[in-house]
Amino acid sequence: MDELSIRIKIADREYPMKVKAEDEARVRSAGRQINERIKSYRERFGIDDKQDLLAMVAFDCLVDKMELDEKQYNTDESVLEKINHLNNIINQAL
């Protein structure tokens, strides 16, 4: 298993971490996106406190994740209903 030692800078602070080589691009992208959200909140709301900005980003990210989870659940339910419907049609035809 190839692990890389990288440093990610978030809110002017560096965080060393070890990641799988295949995850490096995703981890770096996540760091960039966090910093972009921090910058956006700083500009929109005039907030300079890094702890407040990080809390807002964390909250925002969790809301986004919850929305995606809900959409995935609804999609899974819809697919399951369609599969059951098709199974019923096949069973009736047999």
mmCIF file of N, CA, C and O in Angstrom:
data_model
loop_
_atom_site.group_PDB
_atom_site.id
_atom_site.type_symbol
_atom_site.label_atom_id
_atom_site.label_comp_id
_atom_site.label_asym_id
_atom_site.label_seq_id
_atom_site.Cartn_x
_atom_site.Cartn_y
_atom_site.Cartn_z
ATOM 1 N N MET A 1 0.856 -1.167 0.000
ATOM 2 C CA MET A 1 0.000 0.000 0.000
ATOM 3 C C MET A 1 0.907 1.237 0.000
ATOM 4 O O MET A 1 1.694 1.445 0.910
ATOM 5 N N ASP A 2 0.779 2.057 -1.048
ATOM 6 C CA ASP A 2 1.585 3.262 -1.167
ATOM 7 C C ASP A 2 0.921 4.414 -0.435
ATOM 8 O O ASP A 2 -0.173 4.835 -0.791
ATOM 9 N N GLU A 3 1.594 4.895 0.589
ATOM 10 C CA GLU A 3 1.101 6.063 1.301
ATOM 11 C C GLU A 3 2.061 7.212 1.085
ATOM 12 O O GLU A 3 3.285 7.029 1.062
ATOM 13 N N LEU A 4 1.496 8.377 0.913
ATOM 14 C CA LEU A 4 2.289 9.578 0.729
ATOM 15 C C LEU A 4 2.170 10.461 1.952
ATOM 16 O O LEU A 4 1.106 10.546 2.562
ATOM 17 N N SER A 5 3.238 11.119 2.301
ATOM 18 C CA SER A 5 3.204 12.124 3.359
ATOM 19 C C SER A 5 3.017 13.469 2.675
ATOM 20 O O SER A 5 3.850 13.867 1.859
ATOM 21 N N ILE A 6 1.905 14.133 2.991
ATOM 22 C CA ILE A 6 1.622 15.428 2.385
ATOM 23 C C ILE A 6 1.277 16.429 3.473
ATOM 24 O O ILE A 6 1.032 16.054 4.624
ATOM 25 N N ARG A 7 1.272 17.683 3.080
ATOM 26 C CA ARG A 7 0.879 18.751 3.991
ATOM 27 C C ARG A 7 -0.240 19.525 3.313
ATOM 28 O O ARG A 7 -0.117 19.932 2.174
ATOM 29 N N ILE A 8 -1.321 19.712 4.053
ATOM 30 C CA ILE A 8 -2.468 20.469 3.544
ATOM 31 C C ILE A 8 -2.597 21.725 4.392
ATOM 32 O O ILE A 8 -2.616 21.656 5.630
ATOM 33 N N LYS A 9 -2.692 22.861 3.717
ATOM 34 C CA LYS A 9 -2.829 24.137 4.426
ATOM 35 C C LYS A 9 -4.296 24.537 4.422
ATOM 36 O O LYS A 9 -4.910 24.682 3.369
ATOM 37 N N ILE A 10 -4.855 24.675 5.627
ATOM 38 C CA ILE A 10 -6.244 25.080 5.797
ATOM 39 C C ILE A 10 -6.262 26.246 6.776
ATOM 40 O O ILE A 10 -5.727 26.145 7.882
ATOM 41 N N ALA A 11 -6.870 27.342 6.349
ATOM 42 C CA ALA A 11 -6.980 28.539 7.192
ATOM 43 C C ALA A 11 -5.613 28.967 7.732
ATOM 44 O O ALA A 11 -5.440 29.206 8.927
ATOM 45 N N ASP A 12 -4.625 29.018 6.846
ATOM 46 C CA ASP A 12 -3.267 29.469 7.174
ATOM 47 C C ASP A 12 -2.546 28.567 8.171
ATOM 48 O O ASP A 12 -1.607 28.995 8.846
ATOM 49 N N ARG A 13 -2.983 27.333 8.272
ATOM 50 C CA ARG A 13 -2.337 26.384 9.174
ATOM 51 C C ARG A 13 -2.065 25.100 8.408
ATOM 52 O O ARG A 13 -2.936 24.618 7.691
ATOM 53 N N GLU A 14 -0.867 24.535 8.550
ATOM 54 C CA GLU A 14 -0.516 23.325 7.819
ATOM 55 C C GLU A 14 -0.805 22.078 8.647
ATOM 56 O O GLU A 14 -0.553 22.048 9.855
ATOM 57 N N TYR A 15 -1.323 21.082 7.957
ATOM 58 C CA TYR A 15 -1.650 19.815 8.590
ATOM 59 C C TYR A 15 -0.938 18.692 7.842
ATOM 60 O O TYR A 15 -1.247 18.427 6.686
ATOM 61 N N PRO A 16 0.008 18.029 8.507
ATOM 62 C CA PRO A 16 0.665 16.892 7.861
ATOM 63 C C PRO A 16 -0.263 15.680 7.934
ATOM 64 O O PRO A 16 -0.995 15.490 8.916
ATOM 65 N N MET A 17 -0.254 14.901 6.883
ATOM 66 C CA MET A 17 -1.078 13.693 6.882
ATOM 67 C C MET A 17 -0.511 12.676 5.930
ATOM 68 O O MET A 17 0.266 13.007 5.035
ATOM 69 N N LYS A 18 -0.899 11.444 6.145
ATOM 70 C CA LYS A 18 -0.529 10.360 5.237
ATOM 71 C C LYS A 18 -1.790 9.922 4.519
ATOM 72 O O LYS A 18 -2.822 9.680 5.145
ATOM 73 N N VAL A 19 -1.688 9.831 3.194
ATOM 74 C CA VAL A 19 -2.830 9.434 2.385
ATOM 75 C C VAL A 19 -2.388 8.396 1.365
ATOM 76 O O VAL A 19 -1.211 8.331 0.992
ATOM 77 N N LYS A 20 -3.323 7.603 0.927
ATOM 78 C CA LYS A 20 -3.042 6.668 -0.156
ATOM 79 C C LYS A 20 -2.788 7.476 -1.419
ATOM 80 O O LYS A 20 -3.399 8.536 -1.625
ATOM 81 N N ALA A 21 -1.924 6.982 -2.260
ATOM 82 C CA ALA A 21 -1.571 7.695 -3.489
ATOM 83 C C ALA A 21 -2.811 8.007 -4.319
ATOM 84 O O ALA A 21 -2.943 9.104 -4.868
ATOM 85 N N GLU A 22 -3.745 7.066 -4.383
ATOM 86 C CA GLU A 22 -4.950 7.272 -5.188
ATOM 87 C C GLU A 22 -5.902 8.306 -4.573
ATOM 88 O O GLU A 22 -6.811 8.796 -5.236
ATOM 89 N N ASP A 23 -5.714 8.646 -3.295
ATOM 90 C CA ASP A 23 -6.569 9.627 -2.625
ATOM 91 C C ASP A 23 -5.960 11.030 -2.593
ATOM 92 O O ASP A 23 -6.624 11.983 -2.184
ATOM 93 N N GLU A 24 -4.712 11.159 -3.014
ATOM 94 C CA GLU A 24 -4.020 12.440 -2.880
ATOM 95 C C GLU A 24 -4.760 13.586 -3.569
ATOM 96 O O GLU A 24 -4.968 14.647 -2.968
ATOM 97 N N ALA A 25 -5.171 13.394 -4.805
ATOM 98 C CA ALA A 25 -5.841 14.472 -5.549
ATOM 99 C C ALA A 25 -7.129 14.893 -4.857
ATOM 100 O O ALA A 25 -7.429 16.087 -4.748
ATOM 101 N N ARG A 26 -7.894 13.916 -4.349
ATOM 102 C CA ARG A 26 -9.150 14.221 -3.665
ATOM 103 C C ARG A 26 -8.902 15.000 -2.381
ATOM 104 O O ARG A 26 -9.599 15.965 -2.069
ATOM 105 N N VAL A 27 -7.890 14.598 -1.625
ATOM 106 C CA VAL A 27 -7.570 15.268 -0.364
ATOM 107 C C VAL A 27 -7.109 16.699 -0.621
ATOM 108 O O VAL A 27 -7.538 17.643 0.056
ATOM 109 N N ARG A 28 -6.260 16.872 -1.614
ATOM 110 C CA ARG A 28 -5.796 18.228 -1.949
ATOM 111 C C ARG A 28 -6.955 19.094 -2.436
ATOM 112 O O ARG A 28 -7.067 20.272 -2.086
ATOM 113 N N SER A 29 -7.835 18.504 -3.231
ATOM 114 C CA SER A 29 -9.009 19.234 -3.715
ATOM 115 C C SER A 29 -9.905 19.648 -2.548
ATOM 116 O O SER A 29 -10.420 20.769 -2.517
ATOM 117 N N ALA A 30 -10.081 18.760 -1.594
ATOM 118 C CA ALA A 30 -10.891 19.074 -0.412
ATOM 119 C C ALA A 30 -10.281 20.252 0.340
ATOM 120 O O ALA A 30 -11.000 21.168 0.769
ATOM 121 N N GLY A 31 -8.963 20.263 0.497
ATOM 122 C CA GLY A 31 -8.299 21.374 1.166
ATOM 123 C C GLY A 31 -8.522 22.685 0.428
ATOM 124 O O GLY A 31 -8.804 23.717 1.045
ATOM 125 N N ARG A 32 -8.419 22.648 -0.902
ATOM 126 C CA ARG A 32 -8.665 23.863 -1.691
ATOM 127 C C ARG A 32 -10.104 24.341 -1.537
ATOM 128 O O ARG A 32 -10.357 25.541 -1.377
ATOM 129 N N GLN A 33 -11.049 23.409 -1.572
ATOM 130 C CA GLN A 33 -12.460 23.787 -1.449
ATOM 131 C C GLN A 33 -12.765 24.384 -0.079
ATOM 132 O O GLN A 33 -13.545 25.345 0.031
ATOM 133 N N ILE A 34 -12.175 23.832 0.960
ATOM 134 C CA ILE A 34 -12.369 24.390 2.303
ATOM 135 C C ILE A 34 -11.852 25.822 2.337
ATOM 136 O O ILE A 34 -12.530 26.734 2.828
ATOM 137 N N ASN A 35 -10.656 26.031 1.801
ATOM 138 C CA ASN A 35 -10.076 27.377 1.795
ATOM 139 C C ASN A 35 -10.909 28.347 0.959
ATOM 140 O O ASN A 35 -11.050 29.514 1.321
ATOM 141 N N GLU A 36 -11.474 27.875 -0.146
ATOM 142 C CA GLU A 36 -12.337 28.729 -0.967
ATOM 143 C C GLU A 36 -13.602 29.119 -0.206
ATOM 144 O O GLU A 36 -14.049 30.266 -0.276
ATOM 145 N N ARG A 37 -14.182 28.174 0.532
ATOM 146 C CA ARG A 37 -15.375 28.496 1.324
ATOM 147 C C ARG A 37 -15.047 29.472 2.443
ATOM 148 O O ARG A 37 -15.821 30.382 2.733
ATOM 149 N N ILE A 38 -13.894 29.273 3.071
ATOM 150 C CA ILE A 38 -13.465 30.194 4.123
ATOM 151 C C ILE A 38 -13.338 31.601 3.552
ATOM 152 O O ILE A 38 -13.841 32.574 4.129
ATOM 153 N N LYS A 39 -12.686 31.711 2.403
ATOM 154 C CA LYS A 39 -12.502 33.013 1.761
ATOM 155 C C LYS A 39 -13.850 33.637 1.408
ATOM 156 O O LYS A 39 -14.079 34.833 1.626
ATOM 157 N N SER A 40 -14.758 32.820 0.906
ATOM 158 C CA SER A 40 -16.085 33.305 0.535
ATOM 159 C C SER A 40 -16.837 33.851 1.743
ATOM 160 O O SER A 40 -17.423 34.936 1.691
ATOM 161 N N TYR A 41 -16.827 33.104 2.847
ATOM 162 C CA TYR A 41 -17.502 33.564 4.065
ATOM 163 C C TYR A 41 -16.848 34.835 4.602
ATOM 164 O O TYR A 41 -17.534 35.747 5.062
ATOM 165 N N ARG A 42 -15.528 34.876 4.555
ATOM 166 C CA ARG A 42 -14.808 36.054 5.046
ATOM 167 C C ARG A 42 -15.236 37.288 4.256
ATOM 168 O O ARG A 42 -15.518 38.341 4.830
ATOM 169 N N GLU A 43 -15.317 37.146 2.943
ATOM 170 C CA GLU A 43 -15.687 38.280 2.096
ATOM 171 C C GLU A 43 -17.166 38.641 2.228
ATOM 172 O O GLU A 43 -17.529 39.813 2.264
ATOM 173 N N ARG A 44 -18.021 37.638 2.287
ATOM 174 C CA ARG A 44 -19.473 37.891 2.354
ATOM 175 C C ARG A 44 -19.918 38.467 3.682
ATOM 176 O O ARG A 44 -20.788 39.330 3.732
ATOM 177 N N PHE A 45 -19.363 37.946 4.755
ATOM 178 C CA PHE A 45 -19.858 38.325 6.080
ATOM 179 C C PHE A 45 -18.888 39.186 6.879
ATOM 180 O O PHE A 45 -19.208 39.604 7.995
ATOM 181 N N GLY A 46 -17.699 39.406 6.354
ATOM 182 C CA GLY A 46 -16.724 40.233 7.059
ATOM 183 C C GLY A 46 -16.221 39.610 8.341
ATOM 184 O O GLY A 46 -15.857 40.307 9.279
ATOM 185 N N ILE A 47 -16.207 38.291 8.389
ATOM 186 C CA ILE A 47 -15.752 37.569 9.587
ATOM 187 C C ILE A 47 -14.272 37.240 9.421
ATOM 188 O O ILE A 47 -13.860 36.717 8.389
ATOM 189 N N ASP A 48 -13.475 37.522 10.446
ATOM 190 C CA ASP A 48 -12.046 37.213 10.381
ATOM 191 C C ASP A 48 -11.632 36.096 11.331
ATOM 192 O O ASP A 48 -10.548 35.543 11.199
ATOM 193 N N ASP A 49 -12.485 35.762 12.287
ATOM 194 C CA ASP A 49 -12.149 34.723 13.256
ATOM 195 C C ASP A 49 -12.125 33.355 12.563
ATOM 196 O O ASP A 49 -13.141 32.896 12.037
ATOM 197 N N LYS A 50 -10.959 32.738 12.556
ATOM 198 C CA LYS A 50 -10.791 31.471 11.837
ATOM 199 C C LYS A 50 -11.645 30.352 12.421
ATOM 200 O O LYS A 50 -12.161 29.510 11.694
ATOM 201 N N GLN A 51 -11.805 30.347 13.726
ATOM 202 C CA GLN A 51 -12.629 29.304 14.341
ATOM 203 C C GLN A 51 -14.081 29.432 13.887
ATOM 204 O O GLN A 51 -14.723 28.435 13.565
ATOM 205 N N ASP A 52 -14.584 30.650 13.841
ATOM 206 C CA ASP A 52 -15.954 30.872 13.354
ATOM 207 C C ASP A 52 -16.077 30.464 11.884
ATOM 208 O O ASP A 52 -17.050 29.817 11.485
ATOM 209 N N LEU A 53 -15.087 30.837 11.082
ATOM 210 C CA LEU A 53 -15.123 30.490 9.658
ATOM 211 C C LEU A 53 -15.082 28.977 9.458
ATOM 212 O O LEU A 53 -15.844 28.424 8.659
ATOM 213 N N LEU A 54 -14.223 28.297 10.201
ATOM 214 C CA LEU A 54 -14.138 26.838 10.089
ATOM 215 C C LEU A 54 -15.434 26.169 10.550
ATOM 216 O O LEU A 54 -15.886 25.192 9.954
ATOM 217 N N ALA A 55 -16.037 26.713 11.607
ATOM 218 C CA ALA A 55 -17.308 26.158 12.078
ATOM 219 C C ALA A 55 -18.390 26.322 11.016
ATOM 220 O O ALA A 55 -19.188 25.404 10.777
ATOM 221 N N MET A 56 -18.404 27.468 10.356
ATOM 222 C CA MET A 56 -19.405 27.705 9.314
ATOM 223 C C MET A 56 -19.188 26.753 8.135
ATOM 224 O O MET A 56 -20.150 26.209 7.583
ATOM 225 N N VAL A 57 -17.930 26.546 7.764
ATOM 226 C CA VAL A 57 -17.625 25.623 6.667
ATOM 227 C C VAL A 57 -18.020 24.196 7.054
ATOM 228 O O VAL A 57 -18.626 23.480 6.259
ATOM 229 N N ALA A 58 -17.704 23.792 8.272
ATOM 230 C CA ALA A 58 -18.062 22.446 8.729
ATOM 231 C C ALA A 58 -19.573 22.252 8.708
ATOM 232 O O ALA A 58 -20.082 21.217 8.241
ATOM 233 N N PHE A 59 -20.300 23.245 9.185
ATOM 234 C CA PHE A 59 -21.760 23.180 9.195
ATOM 235 C C PHE A 59 -22.294 23.079 7.777
ATOM 236 O O PHE A 59 -23.148 22.248 7.470
ATOM 237 N N ASP A 60 -21.772 23.924 6.894
ATOM 238 C CA ASP A 60 -22.183 23.941 5.497
ATOM 239 C C ASP A 60 -21.926 22.585 4.828
ATOM 240 O O ASP A 60 -22.773 22.071 4.091
ATOM 241 N N CYS A 61 -20.766 22.018 5.087
ATOM 242 C CA CYS A 61 -20.414 20.720 4.500
ATOM 243 C C CYS A 61 -21.343 19.616 4.999
ATOM 244 O O CYS A 61 -21.752 18.738 4.229
ATOM 245 N N LEU A 62 -21.687 19.649 6.274
ATOM 246 C CA LEU A 62 -22.571 18.620 6.817
ATOM 247 C C LEU A 62 -23.978 18.743 6.247
ATOM 248 O O LEU A 62 -24.612 17.737 5.919
ATOM 249 N N VAL A 63 -24.462 19.963 6.079
ATOM 250 C CA VAL A 63 -25.775 20.165 5.461
ATOM 251 C C VAL A 63 -25.760 19.611 4.032
ATOM 252 O O VAL A 63 -26.693 18.919 3.615
ATOM 253 N N ASP A 64 -24.690 19.897 3.281
ATOM 254 C CA ASP A 64 -24.564 19.361 1.923
ATOM 255 C C ASP A 64 -24.569 17.842 1.922
ATOM 256 O O ASP A 64 -25.226 17.202 1.094
ATOM 257 N N LYS A 65 -23.827 17.235 2.851
ATOM 258 C CA LYS A 65 -23.761 15.775 2.926
ATOM 259 C C LYS A 65 -25.120 15.179 3.277
ATOM 260 O O LYS A 65 -25.542 14.178 2.697
ATOM 261 N N MET A 66 -25.825 15.803 4.207
ATOM 262 C CA MET A 66 -27.147 15.309 4.592
ATOM 263 C C MET A 66 -28.106 15.366 3.405
ATOM 264 O O MET A 66 -28.909 14.448 3.199
ATOM 265 N N GLU A 67 -28.020 16.432 2.617
ATOM 266 C CA GLU A 67 -28.871 16.566 1.436
ATOM 267 C C GLU A 67 -28.558 15.463 0.428
ATOM 268 O O GLU A 67 -29.473 14.840 -0.122
ATOM 269 N N LEU A 68 -27.267 15.195 0.206
ATOM 270 C CA LEU A 68 -26.882 14.129 -0.721
ATOM 271 C C LEU A 68 -27.331 12.764 -0.220
ATOM 272 O O LEU A 68 -27.798 11.929 -1.001
ATOM 273 N N ASP A 69 -27.181 12.532 1.086
ATOM 274 C CA ASP A 69 -27.629 11.260 1.670
ATOM 275 C C ASP A 69 -29.129 11.066 1.475
ATOM 276 O O ASP A 69 -29.590 9.967 1.154
ATOM 277 N N GLU A 70 -29.894 12.133 1.671
ATOM 278 C CA GLU A 70 -31.348 12.063 1.503
ATOM 279 C C GLU A 70 -31.711 11.771 0.053
ATOM 280 O O GLU A 70 -32.579 10.940 -0.226
ATOM 281 N N LYS A 71 -31.039 12.432 -0.881
ATOM 282 C CA LYS A 71 -31.293 12.182 -2.299
ATOM 283 C C LYS A 71 -30.944 10.744 -2.661
ATOM 284 O O LYS A 71 -31.662 10.089 -3.409
ATOM 285 N N GLN A 72 -29.824 10.240 -2.121
ATOM 286 C CA GLN A 72 -29.412 8.868 -2.395
ATOM 287 C C GLN A 72 -30.441 7.885 -1.843
ATOM 288 O O GLN A 72 -30.802 6.917 -2.494
ATOM 289 N N TYR A 73 -30.928 8.142 -0.637
ATOM 290 C CA TYR A 73 -31.934 7.276 -0.028
ATOM 291 C C TYR A 73 -33.195 7.250 -0.884
ATOM 292 O O TYR A 73 -33.756 6.201 -1.145
ATOM 293 N N ASN A 74 -33.634 8.444 -1.334
ATOM 294 C CA ASN A 74 -34.833 8.511 -2.168
ATOM 295 C C ASN A 74 -34.630 7.787 -3.490
ATOM 296 O O ASN A 74 -35.537 7.111 -3.978
ATOM 297 N N THR A 75 -33.451 7.905 -4.067
ATOM 298 C CA THR A 75 -33.143 7.196 -5.310
ATOM 299 C C THR A 75 -33.151 5.697 -5.076
ATOM 300 O O THR A 75 -33.731 4.943 -5.870
ATOM 301 N N ASP A 76 -32.541 5.259 -3.986
ATOM 302 C CA ASP A 76 -32.519 3.827 -3.661
ATOM 303 C C ASP A 76 -33.936 3.283 -3.486
ATOM 304 O O ASP A 76 -34.255 2.197 -3.963
ATOM 305 N N GLU A 77 -34.782 4.037 -2.791
ATOM 306 C CA GLU A 77 -36.166 3.621 -2.588
ATOM 307 C C GLU A 77 -36.905 3.522 -3.920
ATOM 308 O O GLU A 77 -37.659 2.578 -4.157
ATOM 309 N N SER A 78 -36.698 4.474 -4.789
ATOM 310 C CA SER A 78 -37.349 4.493 -6.098
ATOM 311 C C SER A 78 -36.906 3.297 -6.938
ATOM 312 O O SER A 78 -37.736 2.635 -7.575
ATOM 313 N N VAL A 79 -35.627 3.007 -6.928
ATOM 314 C CA VAL A 79 -35.105 1.860 -7.681
ATOM 315 C C VAL A 79 -35.677 0.568 -7.117
ATOM 316 O O VAL A 79 -36.076 -0.320 -7.877
ATOM 317 N N LEU A 80 -35.728 0.453 -5.806
ATOM 318 C CA LEU A 80 -36.273 -0.747 -5.173
ATOM 319 C C LEU A 80 -37.737 -0.949 -5.546
ATOM 320 O O LEU A 80 -38.163 -2.077 -5.850
ATOM 321 N N GLU A 81 -38.508 0.128 -5.559
ATOM 322 C CA GLU A 81 -39.922 0.029 -5.960
ATOM 323 C C GLU A 81 -40.046 -0.452 -7.404
ATOM 324 O O GLU A 81 -40.895 -1.292 -7.718
ATOM 325 N N LYS A 82 -39.225 0.065 -8.291
ATOM 326 C CA LYS A 82 -39.265 -0.340 -9.692
ATOM 327 C C LYS A 82 -38.859 -1.797 -9.863
ATOM 328 O O LYS A 82 -39.467 -2.523 -10.655
ATOM 329 N N ILE A 83 -37.855 -2.240 -9.115
ATOM 330 C CA ILE A 83 -37.435 -3.643 -9.180
ATOM 331 C C ILE A 83 -38.562 -4.549 -8.699
ATOM 332 O O ILE A 83 -38.854 -5.577 -9.313
ATOM 333 N N ASN A 84 -39.191 -4.172 -7.593
ATOM 334 C CA ASN A 84 -40.314 -4.970 -7.083
ATOM 335 C C ASN A 84 -41.455 -5.025 -8.093
ATOM 336 O O ASN A 84 -42.072 -6.076 -8.286
ATOM 337 N N HIS A 85 -41.733 -3.904 -8.741
ATOM 338 C CA HIS A 85 -42.784 -3.858 -9.752
ATOM 339 C C HIS A 85 -42.442 -4.794 -10.918
ATOM 340 O O HIS A 85 -43.304 -5.562 -11.383
ATOM 341 N N LEU A 86 -41.198 -4.742 -11.380
ATOM 342 C CA LEU A 86 -40.768 -5.628 -12.472
ATOM 343 C C LEU A 86 -40.818 -7.092 -12.055
ATOM 344 O O LEU A 86 -41.221 -7.969 -12.844
ATOM 345 N N ASN A 87 -40.438 -7.381 -10.810
ATOM 346 C CA ASN A 87 -40.531 -8.757 -10.304
ATOM 347 C C ASN A 87 -41.973 -9.254 -10.305
ATOM 348 O O ASN A 87 -42.235 -10.407 -10.675
ATOM 349 N N ASN A 88 -42.902 -8.374 -9.914
ATOM 350 C CA ASN A 88 -44.308 -8.749 -9.921
ATOM 351 C C ASN A 88 -44.789 -9.047 -11.340
ATOM 352 O O ASN A 88 -45.527 -10.008 -11.568
ATOM 353 N N ILE A 89 -44.378 -8.213 -12.291
ATOM 354 C CA ILE A 89 -44.771 -8.438 -13.702
ATOM 355 C C ILE A 89 -44.219 -9.757 -14.199
ATOM 356 O O ILE A 89 -44.918 -10.542 -14.845
ATOM 357 N N ILE A 90 -42.953 -10.039 -13.892
ATOM 358 C CA ILE A 90 -42.334 -11.303 -14.330
ATOM 359 C C ILE A 90 -43.021 -12.494 -13.681
ATOM 360 O O ILE A 90 -43.328 -13.489 -14.344
ATOM 361 N N ASN A 91 -43.308 -12.394 -12.383
ATOM 362 C CA ASN A 91 -43.975 -13.505 -11.690
ATOM 363 C C ASN A 91 -45.366 -13.770 -12.251
ATOM 364 O O ASN A 91 -45.797 -14.920 -12.356
ATOM 365 N N GLN A 92 -46.080 -12.714 -12.626
ATOM 366 C CA GLN A 92 -47.407 -12.879 -13.218
ATOM 367 C C GLN A 92 -47.333 -13.531 -14.593
ATOM 368 O O GLN A 92 -48.215 -14.285 -14.984
ATOM 369 N N ALA A 93 -46.262 -13.229 -15.321
ATOM 370 C CA ALA A 93 -46.100 -13.789 -16.658
ATOM 371 C C ALA A 93 -45.717 -15.263 -16.597
ATOM 372 O O ALA A 93 -45.978 -16.008 -17.549
ATOM 373 N N LEU A 94 -45.121 -15.681 -15.516
ATOM 374 C CA LEU A 94 -44.720 -17.091 -15.379
ATOM 375 C C LEU A 94 -45.919 -17.866 -14.926
ATOM 376 O O LEU A 94 -46.363 -18.817 -15.071
#
